[in-house]
Amino acid sequence: MADETLFALLHMEMISHAQKSAGHDEEDQGKHIRILESMGFRVGQGLIERLTKESPSFKDDLDVVKFICKDFWTIIFKKQIDNLRTNHQGTYVLQDNQFLLLTQLSCTKQYLEEAPKFLAYTCGLIKGGLSNVGINCTVSAEVPIMPTCKFQIMINRT
């Protein structure tokens, strides 16, 4: 429990710092989201490297995403993803019904509008982890209702 609280507090401080370092117009607000995502990307790369060092290689993209949902998510958030859906064409939706970084926020509309900045770091974590195992993707997040969060992974086939 203490680990989760410390992580949530650190995350809030990272958001505060990124927001203060950016200006107040809309372009600068996008900048602080990119800063948070970049921080998460680097942490995700390092974390997946450590977690997969002694594991066998993955058969396909679905195996990697399952690893993200189970092992990767458990290391970070102390629980597995609640739901994984795919169209088997490179799009995956990961749903966390009690997303740790949103559970501390009020469920009012104001915080629903502020949710993207609380999700940018985690989008970066996922993208960085997948990048380090050779998967180029786009990760986005949405909050249908607090504190449920859906992360959409779209694999870029080039």
Phi, psi and omega in degrees: 000320181294322178300316181296319179295316179297318178297316180297319178293318177299318179299316178297322177293323177296318178297314180300315180296315180296322181291321179291325182285339176269161179281199185250354177275173188295325179296319179290329177295322175296328180295317181291331174294317179295323177298312180296319179294321179295321177298314179297322180301312182294319178294319178299319177300311181294320182294315181293328178298315179292321183287331184258005184304318184248013179259156179292161181292158183274146180287317184205182182300321181298320177299319180295315181295322176297321177298318177300316183293327184263287189288309182300311182295322180295320178298318184278311190249005176063024176199161177274163172299142182283329185207136175235128177232149178213155173259006180060022177231024176099009177242129181231140176239120179254126181243129175243114185283341178227064185296120187309319185280357176247345184293337181278350183267156176291157180269017182284164181299327179303314182285332175297322178288332180274352187304323183306323180289338178276352182251344185300316181300316181291323174301318177296320177303311181296311182298318178295318178298314180293323179300320184288344174256016172090017180252115176272123186210171172243134180239129176230164182222152175217155179240098179292321177204137183293142353263027178285139180224139177242126176253125179254126179250122176245114182280128180274113179267117180239000000 
